[in-house]
Amino acid sequence: MQAYQDITLLPGDDIGHHFLWEKVYQQVHLALVDNKNNHGNPVGITFPEFNTDKHRLGRKLRLFAPDIAALEKVAINRWLERLTDYVHITGIRPVPDKLTGYVRFDRLRPKSNKERLARRSAKRQGIGYEEALAQYKDFQPEYTQAPFIWAKSTSRNQRFRLFISQKSTTEVGTTNFNAYGLTKTGALPHF
């Protein structure tokens, strides 16, 4: 990754931190969906102020791309036009040579609802819902305190918690990211 751009959230009395994260991230998600190519999404996201101990994302979002042209194509300023009073967007900059390492941000999906898991199993295995539900009779739900952003599925028009996990790594890995800018295998510069 050779280029990055920072977005800093500026919550105020009239708009809260979590509400602002939801609105900003929804627009970033739409921008990434709009700009994906045949190989996926070349733009990745980090949260420079992420704090695992305090379960916080912080106020900053950093977009990374293989080159300046890829970030220019995303045109994040255009996507965040309605929120200009509540965000500060830097210009596109080259990634510095001195890094503290590499980091991976991924979606965390705790298994907390056995009914949802049973519906999914029934569909995948071609069995009835009751039979799939019986497979989960000893199910123990997983819970997490990981930071999250409220997101909205445009296909199902449902809100959900997008839990985010962070992992430090020495491997750079792939440069393809999902529609939320997250990855299971790649890593991005941390500075």
Short mmCIF file of C-alpha atoms in Angstrom, two decimals:
data_model
loop_
_atom_site.label_atom_id
_atom_site.label_comp_id
_atom_site.label_asym_id
_atom_site.label_seq_id
_atom_site.Cartn_x
_atom_site.Cartn_y
_atom_site.Cartn_z
CA MET A 1 0.00 0.00 0.00
CA GLN A 2 1.47 3.28 -1.10
CA ALA A 3 -1.24 5.87 -0.37
CA TYR A 4 -3.56 6.73 2.49
CA GLN A 5 -6.19 9.25 3.52
CA ASP A 6 -7.46 10.01 7.03
CA ILE A 7 -11.02 10.77 8.08
CA THR A 8 -11.42 12.19 11.59
CA LEU A 9 -14.86 12.25 13.18
CA LEU A 10 -15.88 15.49 14.87
CA PRO A 11 -18.89 14.69 17.04
CA GLY A 12 -20.67 17.58 18.68
CA ASP A 13 -23.57 18.43 20.95
CA ASP A 14 -26.04 17.88 18.11
CA ILE A 15 -24.57 14.63 16.76
CA GLY A 16 -23.13 11.82 18.88
CA HIS A 17 -20.00 9.77 18.34
CA HIS A 18 -21.75 6.43 17.64
CA PHE A 19 -24.39 7.99 15.39
CA LEU A 20 -21.63 9.70 13.41
CA TRP A 21 -19.68 6.44 13.05
CA GLU A 22 -22.79 4.79 11.62
CA LYS A 23 -23.35 7.54 9.05
CA VAL A 24 -19.69 7.88 8.02
CA TYR A 25 -19.06 4.14 7.75
CA GLN A 26 -22.22 3.61 5.71
CA GLN A 27 -20.99 6.16 3.17
CA VAL A 28 -17.49 4.66 3.14
CA HIS A 29 -19.04 1.22 2.58
CA LEU A 30 -21.12 2.53 -0.35
CA ALA A 31 -18.02 4.18 -1.85
CA LEU A 32 -16.08 0.91 -1.62
CA VAL A 33 -18.93 -1.07 -3.17
CA ASP A 34 -19.15 1.46 -5.99
CA ASN A 35 -15.41 1.22 -6.69
CA LYS A 36 -14.76 -2.51 -6.46
CA ASN A 37 -13.16 -4.22 -9.44
CA ASN A 38 -13.03 -7.79 -10.80
CA HIS A 39 -10.53 -8.76 -8.11
CA GLY A 40 -12.53 -7.33 -5.22
CA ASN A 41 -11.87 -4.12 -3.38
CA PRO A 42 -8.31 -2.70 -3.46
CA VAL A 43 -8.99 -0.20 -0.64
CA GLY A 44 -8.46 -1.25 2.97
CA ILE A 45 -9.34 0.45 6.23
CA THR A 46 -7.62 0.82 9.59
CA PHE A 47 -8.63 2.50 12.82
CA PRO A 48 -5.45 4.22 14.10
CA GLU A 49 -6.97 4.97 17.53
CA PHE A 50 -8.41 1.46 18.01
CA ASN A 51 -8.23 0.43 21.67
CA THR A 52 -8.94 -3.20 22.51
CA ASP A 53 -8.79 -2.67 26.29
CA LYS A 54 -11.34 0.16 26.26
CA HIS A 55 -13.40 -1.43 23.45
CA ARG A 56 -13.21 1.71 21.31
CA LEU A 57 -12.61 2.45 17.66
CA GLY A 58 -11.44 5.98 18.35
CA ARG A 59 -12.31 8.95 16.15
CA LYS A 60 -10.13 8.20 13.14
CA LEU A 61 -10.55 6.06 10.03
CA ARG A 62 -7.67 5.56 7.59
CA LEU A 63 -8.17 4.45 3.98
CA PHE A 64 -5.27 2.69 2.24
CA ALA A 65 -4.80 1.97 -1.45
CA PRO A 66 -2.05 0.55 -3.66
CA ASP A 67 -1.58 3.98 -5.25
CA ILE A 68 -2.87 7.55 -5.24
CA ALA A 69 -5.06 6.94 -8.31
CA ALA A 70 -7.05 4.24 -6.48
CA LEU A 71 -7.92 6.63 -3.63
CA GLU A 72 -8.72 9.41 -6.08
CA LYS A 73 -11.14 7.04 -7.79
CA VAL A 74 -12.93 6.38 -4.48
CA ALA A 75 -13.44 10.17 -4.11
CA ILE A 76 -14.39 9.88 -0.45
CA ASN A 77 -14.94 13.65 -0.15
CA ARG A 78 -17.88 13.35 -2.53
CA TRP A 79 -19.40 10.50 -0.52
CA LEU A 80 -19.10 12.44 2.74
CA GLU A 81 -20.36 15.79 1.39
CA ARG A 82 -23.42 15.78 3.67
CA LEU A 83 -21.22 15.31 6.72
CA THR A 84 -18.58 18.00 6.13
CA ASP A 85 -19.43 19.75 9.42
CA TYR A 86 -18.72 16.53 11.32
CA VAL A 87 -15.61 15.11 9.63
CA HIS A 88 -12.15 16.30 8.71
CA ILE A 89 -10.72 14.63 5.62
CA THR A 90 -7.03 14.97 4.83
CA GLY A 91 -5.61 14.99 1.36
CA ILE A 92 -4.20 11.79 -0.10
CA ARG A 93 -0.68 11.19 1.17
CA PRO A 94 2.11 8.67 0.54
CA VAL A 95 2.57 6.03 3.23
CA PRO A 96 5.61 6.96 5.35
CA ASP A 97 8.72 4.79 5.23
CA LYS A 98 8.90 4.42 9.01
CA LEU A 99 6.17 2.05 10.23
CA THR A 100 5.47 0.57 13.65
CA GLY A 101 4.35 -2.65 11.95
CA TYR A 102 1.36 -4.07 10.13
CA VAL A 103 -2.17 -4.54 11.33
CA ARG A 104 -5.22 -6.45 10.16
CA PHE A 105 -8.80 -5.39 10.82
CA ASP A 106 -11.48 -8.00 10.31
CA ARG A 107 -15.16 -8.48 10.93
CA LEU A 108 -15.86 -10.45 14.08
CA ARG A 109 -19.05 -12.54 14.02
CA PRO A 110 -19.84 -14.02 17.42
CA LYS A 111 -22.17 -17.02 17.30
CA SER A 112 -24.87 -15.76 19.65
CA ASN A 113 -28.18 -16.76 18.04
CA LYS A 114 -28.85 -20.48 17.60
CA GLU A 115 -32.03 -19.84 15.57
CA ARG A 116 -30.06 -17.85 12.99
CA LEU A 117 -27.37 -20.53 12.89
CA ALA A 118 -30.02 -23.24 12.45
CA ARG A 119 -31.66 -21.38 9.56
CA ARG A 120 -28.27 -21.03 7.92
CA SER A 121 -27.42 -24.71 8.47
CA ALA A 122 -30.80 -25.82 7.12
CA LYS A 123 -30.26 -23.81 3.97
CA ARG A 124 -26.67 -24.99 3.45
CA GLN A 125 -27.30 -28.65 4.23
CA GLY A 126 -30.70 -28.88 2.57
CA ILE A 127 -32.42 -30.08 5.75
CA GLY A 128 -35.45 -28.88 7.69
CA TYR A 129 -35.25 -26.08 10.23
CA GLU A 130 -36.25 -28.32 13.16
CA GLU A 131 -33.55 -30.85 12.26
CA ALA A 132 -30.96 -28.09 11.99
CA LEU A 133 -32.11 -26.59 15.31
CA ALA A 134 -31.67 -29.99 16.98
CA GLN A 135 -27.98 -29.87 15.98
CA TYR A 136 -27.62 -26.84 18.25
CA LYS A 137 -29.31 -28.30 21.35
CA ASP A 138 -26.12 -27.87 23.45
CA PHE A 139 -25.32 -24.50 21.92
CA GLN A 140 -23.61 -21.94 24.14
CA PRO A 141 -23.77 -18.40 22.76
CA GLU A 142 -20.57 -16.41 22.25
CA TYR A 143 -20.43 -12.83 23.37
CA THR A 144 -17.90 -10.15 22.60
CA GLN A 145 -17.00 -6.74 23.88
CA ALA A 146 -15.22 -5.84 20.65
CA PRO A 147 -15.87 -2.36 19.29
CA PHE A 148 -18.63 -2.16 16.72
CA ILE A 149 -20.34 0.17 14.30
CA TRP A 150 -24.04 0.03 13.62
CA ALA A 151 -24.36 -0.76 9.92
CA LYS A 152 -27.32 -1.18 7.63
CA SER A 153 -27.81 -3.90 5.06
CA THR A 154 -29.08 -2.23 1.90
CA SER A 155 -30.28 -5.56 0.51
CA ARG A 156 -32.38 -6.51 3.57
CA ASN A 157 -32.85 -3.02 5.04
CA GLN A 158 -31.76 -4.27 8.48
CA ARG A 159 -29.41 -2.72 11.02
CA PHE A 160 -26.70 -4.92 12.51
CA ARG A 161 -23.62 -4.57 14.64
CA LEU A 162 -20.43 -4.73 12.62
CA PHE A 163 -17.98 -5.97 15.27
CA ILE A 164 -14.36 -5.21 14.41
CA SER A 165 -11.25 -7.03 15.60
CA GLN A 166 -7.63 -5.98 15.32
CA LYS A 167 -4.56 -8.17 14.97
CA SER A 168 -0.94 -7.11 14.68
CA THR A 169 1.04 -9.05 12.11
CA THR A 170 4.37 -9.07 10.32
CA GLU A 171 2.93 -10.40 7.06
CA VAL A 172 1.52 -8.03 4.48
CA GLY A 173 -0.65 -10.67 2.76
CA THR A 174 -3.33 -9.96 0.19
CA THR A 175 -4.39 -6.53 -0.99
CA ASN A 176 -8.04 -7.43 -1.54
CA PHE A 177 -10.57 -6.33 1.01
CA ASN A 178 -14.28 -6.83 1.51
CA ALA A 179 -16.93 -4.16 0.93
CA TYR A 180 -16.24 -2.79 4.43
CA GLY A 181 -12.49 -2.42 3.78
CA LEU A 182 -11.73 -5.31 6.15
CA THR A 183 -9.71 -8.48 5.52
CA LYS A 184 -9.09 -11.94 6.98
CA THR A 185 -5.73 -12.44 5.29
CA GLY A 186 -4.20 -9.07 4.45
CA ALA A 187 -2.49 -6.44 6.54
CA LEU A 188 -2.02 -2.71 6.31
CA PRO A 189 0.75 -0.37 7.47
CA HIS A 190 0.47 0.86 11.05
CA PHE A 191 1.99 4.21 11.98
#
